[in-house]
């Protein structure tokens, strides 16, 4: 299975908030830099599970999607948006770029780059910023491209 197919399957699992299924795509020594500069890199599968469970407890609905990607060997670059409806009803949408490095068919290094201001401001107001809103209308990838 190509790495993009694995990623799309993982996105589907996260959409169901199935943390156990998401964990099957991750290397035991996974390192996840998803903080936008606000916190240290999450290291190891146990810490990753803890972080995902904490996130899932705050999310009522997840609309994570990809708009574009390229894959070379064990590295996959992606562009997309994380859009959430939080349990308190607020809506947050964050466009991002990311890089996944696979090892033994599993995600070993996961780095995401996004505007941390959008994350914090939308989390307070629940109002999606105009610059994020325009990104959400792009067609999402629903299956691997040839």
CSV table of N, CA and C in Angstrom, one decimal:
chain,number,residue,atom,x,y,z
A,1,UNK,N,0.9,-1.2,0.0
A,1,UNK,CA,0.0,0.0,0.0
A,1,UNK,C,0.9,1.2,0.0
A,2,UNK,N,0.6,2.2,-0.9
A,2,UNK,CA,1.4,3.4,-0.9
A,2,UNK,C,1.1,4.2,0.3
A,3,UNK,N,2.1,5.0,0.7
A,3,UNK,CA,2.0,5.8,1.9
A,3,UNK,C,0.8,6.8,1.9
A,4,UNK,N,0.4,7.3,0.7
A,4,UNK,CA,-0.8,8.2,0.7
A,4,UNK,C,-2.0,7.4,1.0
A,5,UNK,N,-2.1,6.2,0.6
A,5,UNK,CA,-3.3,5.3,0.9
A,5,UNK,C,-3.3,5.1,2.4
A,6,UNK,N,-2.2,4.8,3.0
A,6,UNK,CA,-2.1,4.7,4.5
A,6,UNK,C,-2.6,5.9,5.2
A,7,UNK,N,-2.1,7.1,4.7
A,7,UNK,CA,-2.5,8.4,5.3
A,7,UNK,C,-4.0,8.6,5.2
A,8,UNK,N,-4.6,8.3,4.0
A,8,UNK,CA,-6.0,8.5,3.8
A,8,UNK,C,-6.8,7.6,4.7
A,9,UNK,N,-6.3,6.4,4.9
A,9,UNK,CA,-7.0,5.5,5.8
A,9,UNK,C,-6.9,6.0,7.3
A,10,UNK,N,-5.7,6.5,7.6
A,10,UNK,CA,-5.6,7.1,9.0
A,10,UNK,C,-6.5,8.3,9.2
A,11,UNK,N,-6.6,9.1,8.2
A,11,UNK,CA,-7.5,10.3,8.2
A,11,UNK,C,-9.0,9.8,8.4
A,12,UNK,N,-9.3,8.8,7.7
A,12,UNK,CA,-10.7,8.2,7.9
A,12,UNK,C,-10.9,7.7,9.3
A,13,UNK,N,-9.9,7.1,9.9
A,13,UNK,CA,-10.0,6.6,11.3
A,13,UNK,C,-10.1,7.7,12.3
A,14,UNK,N,-9.3,8.8,12.0
A,14,UNK,CA,-9.4,10.0,12.9
A,14,UNK,C,-10.8,10.6,12.8
A,15,UNK,N,-11.3,10.6,11.6
A,15,UNK,CA,-12.7,11.2,11.4
A,15,UNK,C,-13.7,10.5,12.3
A,16,UNK,N,-13.5,9.2,12.6
A,16,UNK,CA,-14.3,8.4,13.5
A,16,UNK,C,-13.9,8.5,14.9
A,17,UNK,N,-12.8,9.3,15.1
A,17,UNK,CA,-12.1,9.4,16.4
A,17,UNK,C,-11.7,8.1,17.0
A,18,UNK,N,-11.3,7.2,16.1
A,18,UNK,CA,-10.8,5.9,16.5
A,18,UNK,C,-9.3,5.9,16.7
A,19,UNK,N,-8.9,6.3,17.9
A,19,UNK,CA,-7.5,6.4,18.3
A,19,UNK,C,-6.8,5.1,18.1
A,20,UNK,N,-7.4,4.0,18.5
A,20,UNK,CA,-6.8,2.7,18.3
A,20,UNK,C,-6.4,2.4,16.9
A,21,UNK,N,-7.3,2.7,15.9
A,21,UNK,CA,-7.0,2.6,14.5
A,21,UNK,C,-5.9,3.5,14.1
A,22,UNK,N,-5.9,4.7,14.5
A,22,UNK,CA,-4.8,5.7,14.2
A,22,UNK,C,-3.5,5.2,14.6
A,23,UNK,N,-3.4,4.6,15.8
A,23,UNK,CA,-2.2,4.1,16.3
A,23,UNK,C,-1.5,3.0,15.5
A,24,UNK,N,-2.3,2.3,14.7
A,24,UNK,CA,-1.8,1.2,13.9
A,24,UNK,C,-0.9,1.8,12.7
A,25,UNK,N,-1.0,3.1,12.4
A,25,UNK,CA,-0.2,3.7,11.4
A,25,UNK,C,1.1,4.3,11.9
A,26,UNK,N,1.3,4.2,13.2
A,26,UNK,CA,2.4,5.0,13.8
A,26,UNK,C,3.5,4.0,14.2
A,27,UNK,N,4.8,4.4,14.0
A,27,UNK,CA,6.0,3.7,14.5
A,27,UNK,C,6.0,3.8,16.0
A,28,UNK,N,6.6,2.8,16.6
A,28,UNK,CA,6.8,2.8,18.1
A,28,UNK,C,7.5,4.1,18.6
A,29,UNK,N,8.5,4.5,17.8
A,29,UNK,CA,9.3,5.7,18.1
A,29,UNK,C,8.8,7.0,17.4
A,30,UNK,N,7.6,7.1,17.1
A,30,UNK,CA,7.1,8.2,16.4
A,30,UNK,C,7.4,9.5,17.1
A,31,UNK,N,7.7,10.6,16.3
A,31,UNK,CA,7.9,11.9,16.8
A,31,UNK,C,7.0,12.8,16.0
A,32,UNK,N,6.2,13.5,16.7
A,32,UNK,CA,5.1,14.4,16.1
A,32,UNK,C,5.3,15.8,16.6
A,33,UNK,N,5.7,16.7,15.6
A,33,UNK,CA,5.8,18.1,15.8
A,33,UNK,C,4.6,18.8,15.2
A,34,UNK,N,3.6,18.9,16.1
A,34,UNK,CA,2.3,19.5,15.7
A,34,UNK,C,1.9,20.7,16.6
A,35,UNK,N,2.9,21.3,17.1
A,35,UNK,CA,2.6,22.3,18.1
A,35,UNK,C,2.4,23.8,17.6
A,36,UNK,N,2.8,24.0,16.3
A,36,UNK,CA,2.9,25.4,15.9
A,36,UNK,C,3.8,26.2,16.7
A,37,UNK,N,4.7,25.6,17.4
A,37,UNK,CA,5.7,26.3,18.2
A,37,UNK,C,5.3,26.5,19.7
A,38,UNK,N,4.1,25.9,20.0
A,38,UNK,CA,3.6,26.1,21.4
A,38,UNK,C,4.0,25.1,22.4
A,39,UNK,N,4.5,23.9,22.0
A,39,UNK,CA,4.8,22.9,22.9
A,39,UNK,C,5.9,22.0,22.3
A,40,UNK,N,6.6,21.2,23.1
A,40,UNK,CA,7.6,20.4,22.6
A,40,UNK,C,7.1,19.2,21.7
A,41,UNK,N,8.0,18.7,20.9
A,41,UNK,CA,7.7,17.5,20.1
A,41,UNK,C,7.2,16.4,20.9
A,42,UNK,N,6.2,15.7,20.5
A,42,UNK,CA,5.6,14.5,21.2
A,42,UNK,C,6.5,13.3,20.7
A,43,UNK,N,7.0,12.6,21.6
A,43,UNK,CA,7.9,11.5,21.3
A,43,UNK,C,7.4,10.2,21.8
A,44,UNK,N,7.3,9.2,21.0
A,44,UNK,CA,6.9,7.8,21.4
A,44,UNK,C,5.4,7.6,21.2
A,45,UNK,N,5.1,6.3,21.0
A,45,UNK,CA,3.7,6.0,20.7
A,45,UNK,C,2.8,6.2,22.0
A,46,UNK,N,3.3,6.0,23.2
A,46,UNK,CA,2.5,6.2,24.4
A,46,UNK,C,2.1,7.6,24.5
A,47,UNK,N,3.1,8.5,24.3
A,47,UNK,CA,2.8,10.0,24.4
A,47,UNK,C,1.9,10.4,23.3
A,48,UNK,N,2.0,9.8,22.1
A,48,UNK,CA,1.2,10.1,21.0
A,48,UNK,C,-0.3,9.7,21.3
A,49,UNK,N,-0.5,8.5,21.9
A,49,UNK,CA,-1.8,8.1,22.2
A,49,UNK,C,-2.4,9.1,23.2
A,50,UNK,N,-1.7,9.5,24.2
A,50,UNK,CA,-2.1,10.4,25.2
A,50,UNK,C,-2.6,11.7,24.6
A,51,UNK,N,-1.8,12.2,23.6
A,51,UNK,CA,-2.1,13.5,23.0
A,51,UNK,C,-3.4,13.3,22.1
A,52,UNK,N,-3.5,12.3,21.4
A,52,UNK,CA,-4.6,12.0,20.5
A,52,UNK,C,-5.9,11.9,21.4
A,53,UNK,N,-5.8,11.1,22.5
A,53,UNK,CA,-7.0,11.0,23.3
A,53,UNK,C,-7.4,12.3,23.9
A,54,UNK,N,-6.4,13.1,24.3
A,54,UNK,CA,-6.8,14.5,24.8
A,54,UNK,C,-7.5,15.3,23.8
A,55,UNK,N,-6.9,15.2,22.5
A,55,UNK,CA,-7.6,16.0,21.4
A,55,UNK,C,-9.0,15.5,21.1
A,56,UNK,N,-9.1,14.2,21.1
A,56,UNK,CA,-10.4,13.6,20.8
A,56,UNK,C,-11.5,14.0,21.8
A,57,UNK,N,-11.1,14.1,23.0
A,57,UNK,CA,-12.0,14.5,24.1
A,57,UNK,C,-12.6,15.9,23.9
A,58,UNK,N,-11.9,16.7,23.1
A,58,UNK,CA,-12.3,18.1,22.9
A,58,UNK,C,-13.0,18.3,21.5
A,59,UNK,N,-13.0,17.3,20.7
A,59,UNK,CA,-13.5,17.4,19.3
A,59,UNK,C,-14.8,16.6,19.2
A,60,UNK,N,-15.9,17.3,18.8
A,60,UNK,CA,-17.1,16.7,18.5
A,60,UNK,C,-17.2,16.1,17.1
A,61,UNK,N,-16.5,16.8,16.1
A,61,UNK,CA,-16.5,16.4,14.7
A,61,UNK,C,-15.2,16.8,14.1
A,62,UNK,N,-14.5,15.9,13.4
A,62,UNK,CA,-13.3,16.2,12.7
A,62,UNK,C,-13.5,16.2,11.2
A,63,UNK,N,-13.0,17.2,10.5
A,63,UNK,CA,-13.1,17.3,9.0
A,63,UNK,C,-11.6,17.5,8.5
A,64,UNK,N,-10.7,16.6,8.8
A,64,UNK,CA,-9.4,16.7,8.4
A,64,UNK,C,-9.4,16.2,6.9
A,65,UNK,N,-8.8,17.1,6.1
A,65,UNK,CA,-8.7,16.7,4.7
A,65,UNK,C,-7.4,17.2,4.0
A,66,UNK,N,-7.0,16.5,2.9
A,66,UNK,CA,-5.9,16.8,2.2
A,66,UNK,C,-6.3,17.5,0.9
A,67,UNK,N,-5.5,18.5,0.4
A,67,UNK,CA,-5.8,19.1,-0.9
A,67,UNK,C,-4.8,18.7,-1.9
A,68,UNK,N,-3.5,18.4,-1.5
A,68,UNK,CA,-2.5,18.0,-2.4
A,68,UNK,C,-1.4,17.3,-1.7
A,69,UNK,N,-0.6,16.5,-2.4
A,69,UNK,CA,0.5,15.8,-1.8
A,69,UNK,C,1.5,15.4,-2.9
A,70,UNK,N,2.7,15.1,-2.4
A,70,UNK,CA,3.6,14.4,-3.3
A,70,UNK,C,4.4,13.4,-2.4
A,71,UNK,N,4.8,12.3,-3.0
A,71,UNK,CA,5.4,11.2,-2.3
A,71,UNK,C,6.6,10.8,-3.1
A,72,UNK,N,7.8,10.7,-2.3
A,72,UNK,CA,9.0,10.3,-2.9
A,72,UNK,C,9.6,9.3,-1.9
A,73,UNK,N,9.7,8.1,-2.3
A,73,UNK,CA,10.3,7.1,-1.4
A,73,UNK,C,9.4,7.0,-0.1
A,74,UNK,N,10.1,7.1,1.0
A,74,UNK,CA,9.5,7.0,2.3
A,74,UNK,C,9.0,8.4,2.9
A,75,UNK,N,9.0,9.4,2.0
A,75,UNK,CA,8.6,10.7,2.5
A,75,UNK,C,7.4,11.2,1.7
A,76,UNK,N,6.5,11.8,2.5
A,76,UNK,CA,5.2,12.3,1.9
A,76,UNK,C,5.0,13.7,2.3
A,77,UNK,N,4.9,14.7,1.4
A,77,UNK,CA,4.6,16.0,1.7
A,77,UNK,C,3.1,16.2,1.5
A,78,UNK,N,2.4,17.0,2.3
A,78,UNK,CA,1.0,17.2,2.2
A,78,UNK,C,0.6,18.6,2.5
A,79,UNK,N,-0.5,19.0,1.9
A,79,UNK,CA,-1.1,20.3,2.1
A,79,UNK,C,-2.6,20.0,2.4
A,80,UNK,N,-3.1,20.6,3.5
A,80,UNK,CA,-4.5,20.3,3.8
A,80,UNK,C,-5.1,21.3,4.8
A,81,UNK,N,-6.1,20.9,5.4
A,81,UNK,CA,-6.8,21.7,6.5
A,81,UNK,C,-7.3,20.8,7.6
A,82,UNK,N,-7.1,21.2,8.8
A,82,UNK,CA,-7.7,20.5,9.9
A,82,UNK,C,-8.9,21.4,10.3
A,83,UNK,N,-10.1,20.9,10.2
A,83,UNK,CA,-11.3,21.6,10.6
A,83,UNK,C,-12.0,20.8,11.6
A,84,UNK,N,-12.3,21.4,12.7
A,84,UNK,CA,-13.0,20.8,13.9
A,84,UNK,C,-14.2,21.5,14.3
A,85,UNK,N,-15.2,20.8,14.8
A,85,UNK,CA,-16.2,21.4,15.6
A,85,UNK,C,-15.9,20.8,17.0
A,86,UNK,N,-15.7,21.8,17.9
A,86,UNK,CA,-15.3,21.4,19.3
A,86,UNK,C,-16.5,21.0,20.1
A,87,UNK,N,-16.3,20.3,21.2
A,87,UNK,CA,-17.4,19.9,22.1
A,87,UNK,C,-18.2,21.1,22.6
A,88,UNK,N,-17.5,22.3,22.7
A,88,UNK,CA,-18.3,23.5,23.1
A,88,UNK,C,-19.0,24.2,22.0
A,89,UNK,N,-19.0,23.6,20.8
A,89,UNK,CA,-19.7,24.2,19.6
A,89,UNK,C,-18.8,25.1,18.8
A,90,UNK,N,-17.6,25.4,19.2
A,90,UNK,CA,-16.8,26.3,18.4
A,90,UNK,C,-16.2,25.6,17.2
A,91,UNK,N,-16.0,26.3,16.1
A,91,UNK,CA,-15.5,25.8,14.9
A,91,UNK,C,-14.1,26.4,14.7
A,92,UNK,N,-13.2,25.5,14.4
A,92,UNK,CA,-11.8,25.9,14.1
A,92,UNK,C,-11.3,25.3,12.8
A,93,UNK,N,-10.6,26.0,12.0
A,93,UNK,CA,-10.1,25.5,10.7
A,93,UNK,C,-8.7,26.1,10.5
A,94,UNK,N,-7.8,25.2,10.3
A,94,UNK,CA,-6.3,25.5,10.2
A,94,UNK,C,-5.7,24.9,9.0
A,95,UNK,N,-5.4,25.7,8.0
A,95,UNK,CA,-4.7,25.2,6.8
A,95,UNK,C,-3.2,24.9,7.3
A,96,UNK,N,-2.7,23.8,6.7
A,96,UNK,CA,-1.3,23.4,7.1
A,96,UNK,C,-0.6,22.8,6.0
A,97,UNK,N,0.7,22.7,6.2
A,97,UNK,CA,1.6,21.9,5.3
A,97,UNK,C,2.3,20.9,6.3
A,98,UNK,N,2.6,19.7,5.8
A,98,UNK,CA,3.2,18.7,6.6
A,98,UNK,C,4.1,17.7,5.9
A,99,UNK,N,4.9,17.1,6.6
A,99,UNK,CA,5.8,16.1,6.0
A,99,UNK,C,5.8,14.9,6.9
A,100,UNK,N,5.6,13.7,6.3
A,100,UNK,CA,5.6,12.4,7.0
A,100,UNK,C,6.8,11.6,6.5
A,101,UNK,N,7.6,11.1,7.4
A,101,UNK,CA,8.7,10.2,7.0
A,101,UNK,C,8.2,8.8,7.6
A,102,UNK,N,8.2,7.8,6.7
A,102,UNK,CA,7.8,6.5,7.0
A,102,UNK,C,9.1,5.6,7.2
A,103,UNK,N,8.9,4.7,8.2
A,103,UNK,CA,10.0,3.7,8.5
A,103,UNK,C,9.3,2.4,8.7
A,104,UNK,N,9.7,1.4,8.0
A,104,UNK,CA,9.1,0.1,8.1
A,104,UNK,C,7.6,0.2,7.9
A,105,UNK,N,7.2,1.1,7.0
A,105,UNK,CA,5.8,1.2,6.6
A,105,UNK,C,4.9,2.0,7.5
A,106,UNK,N,5.5,2.6,8.6
A,106,UNK,CA,4.8,3.3,9.6
A,106,UNK,C,5.3,4.7,9.7
A,107,UNK,N,4.5,5.7,10.2
A,107,UNK,CA,4.9,7.1,10.3
A,107,UNK,C,5.9,7.1,11.5
A,108,UNK,N,7.1,7.6,11.2
A,108,UNK,CA,8.2,7.7,12.2
A,108,UNK,C,8.4,9.2,12.6
A,109,UNK,N,8.4,10.0,11.6
A,109,UNK,CA,8.5,11.5,11.9
A,109,UNK,C,7.3,12.2,11.2
A,110,UNK,N,6.6,13.0,12.0
A,110,UNK,CA,5.5,13.8,11.5
A,110,UNK,C,5.6,15.2,11.9
A,111,UNK,N,5.8,16.1,10.9
A,111,UNK,CA,6.0,17.5,11.1
A,111,UNK,C,5.0,18.3,10.4
A,112,UNK,N,4.3,19.2,11.1
A,112,UNK,CA,3.3,20.0,10.5
A,112,UNK,C,3.6,21.5,10.8
A,113,UNK,N,3.3,22.3,9.8
A,113,UNK,CA,3.6,23.7,9.8
A,113,UNK,C,2.3,24.5,9.6
A,114,UNK,N,1.9,25.3,10.5
A,114,UNK,CA,0.7,26.1,10.4
A,114,UNK,C,0.8,27.4,11.1
A,115,UNK,N,-0.2,28.2,10.9
A,115,UNK,CA,-0.2,29.5,11.6
A,115,UNK,C,-0.8,29.3,13.0
A,116,UNK,N,0.0,29.4,14.0
A,116,UNK,CA,-0.4,29.2,15.4
A,116,UNK,C,-1.4,30.2,15.9
A,117,UNK,N,-1.3,31.4,15.3
A,117,UNK,CA,-2.3,32.5,15.7
A,117,UNK,C,-3.7,32.1,15.3
A,118,UNK,N,-3.9,31.5,14.1
A,118,UNK,CA,-5.2,31.0,13.7
A,118,UNK,C,-5.8,30.0,14.7
A,119,UNK,N,-4.9,29.1,15.1
A,119,UNK,CA,-5.3,28.1,16.1
A,119,UNK,C,-5.8,28.7,17.4
A,120,UNK,N,-5.0,29.6,18.0
A,120,UNK,CA,-5.4,30.1,19.3
A,120,UNK,C,-6.6,31.1,19.2
A,121,UNK,N,-6.6,31.9,18.1
A,121,UNK,CA,-7.7,32.9,18.0
A,121,UNK,C,-9.0,32.3,17.7
A,122,UNK,N,-9.0,31.3,16.9
A,122,UNK,CA,-10.3,30.6,16.5
A,122,UNK,C,-10.8,29.7,17.7
A,123,UNK,N,-9.8,29.2,18.5
A,123,UNK,CA,-10.2,28.4,19.6
A,123,UNK,C,-10.9,29.3,20.7
A,124,UNK,N,-10.6,30.5,20.7
A,124,UNK,CA,-11.2,31.5,21.7
A,124,UNK,C,-12.6,31.9,21.2
A,125,UNK,N,-12.7,32.2,19.9
A,125,UNK,CA,-13.9,32.8,19.3
A,125,UNK,C,-14.8,31.8,18.7
A,126,UNK,N,-14.3,30.8,18.1
A,126,UNK,CA,-15.1,29.8,17.3
A,126,UNK,C,-15.4,30.4,16.0
A,127,UNK,N,-14.8,31.5,15.6
A,127,UNK,CA,-15.1,32.1,14.3
A,127,UNK,C,-13.9,31.8,13.4
A,128,UNK,N,-14.1,31.1,12.3
A,128,UNK,CA,-13.0,30.8,11.4
A,128,UNK,C,-12.6,32.0,10.6
A,129,UNK,N,-11.3,32.3,10.6
A,129,UNK,CA,-10.7,33.4,10.0
A,129,UNK,C,-10.9,33.3,8.5
A,130,UNK,N,-11.1,34.5,7.9
A,130,UNK,CA,-11.4,34.6,6.4
A,130,UNK,C,-10.3,33.9,5.6
A,131,UNK,N,-9.0,34.1,6.0
A,131,UNK,CA,-7.9,33.5,5.3
A,131,UNK,C,-7.9,31.9,5.4
A,132,UNK,N,-8.5,31.4,6.4
A,132,UNK,CA,-8.7,29.9,6.5
A,132,UNK,C,-9.9,29.5,5.7
A,133,UNK,N,-11.0,30.2,5.8
A,133,UNK,CA,-12.2,29.9,5.2
A,133,UNK,C,-12.1,29.7,3.7
A,134,UNK,N,-11.3,30.5,3.0
A,134,UNK,CA,-11.2,30.4,1.6
A,134,UNK,C,-10.4,29.1,1.2
A,135,UNK,N,-9.6,28.6,2.1
A,135,UNK,CA,-8.9,27.4,1.8
A,135,UNK,C,-9.8,26.1,1.9
A,136,UNK,N,-10.9,26.2,2.6
A,136,UNK,CA,-11.7,25.1,2.8
A,136,UNK,C,-12.5,24.6,1.6
A,137,UNK,N,-12.7,25.5,0.6
A,137,UNK,CA,-13.5,25.2,-0.5
A,137,UNK,C,-12.7,24.4,-1.6
A,138,UNK,N,-11.4,24.2,-1.4
A,138,UNK,CA,-10.7,23.4,-2.3
A,138,UNK,C,-11.1,22.0,-2.3
A,139,UNK,N,-11.1,21.3,-3.5
A,139,UNK,CA,-11.4,19.9,-3.5
A,139,UNK,C,-10.4,19.0,-2.7
A,140,UNK,N,-11.0,18.1,-1.9
A,140,UNK,CA,-10.1,17.3,-1.1
A,140,UNK,C,-9.8,16.0,-1.8
A,141,UNK,N,-8.7,15.4,-1.5
A,141,UNK,CA,-8.3,14.1,-2.1
A,141,UNK,C,-9.1,13.1,-1.4
A,142,UNK,N,-9.7,12.2,-2.1
A,142,UNK,CA,-10.5,11.1,-1.5
A,142,UNK,C,-9.9,9.7,-1.8
A,143,UNK,N,-8.9,9.7,-2.7
A,143,UNK,CA,-8.3,8.4,-3.0
A,143,UNK,C,-6.9,8.7,-3.6
A,144,UNK,N,-6.1,7.8,-3.6
A,144,UNK,CA,-4.7,8.0,-4.2
A,144,UNK,C,-4.8,8.3,-5.6
A,145,UNK,N,-3.9,9.2,-6.1
A,145,UNK,CA,-3.8,9.6,-7.5
A,145,UNK,C,-2.7,8.8,-8.1
A,146,UNK,N,-2.8,8.6,-9.4
A,146,UNK,CA,-1.8,7.8,-10.2
A,146,UNK,C,-0.6,8.7,-10.4
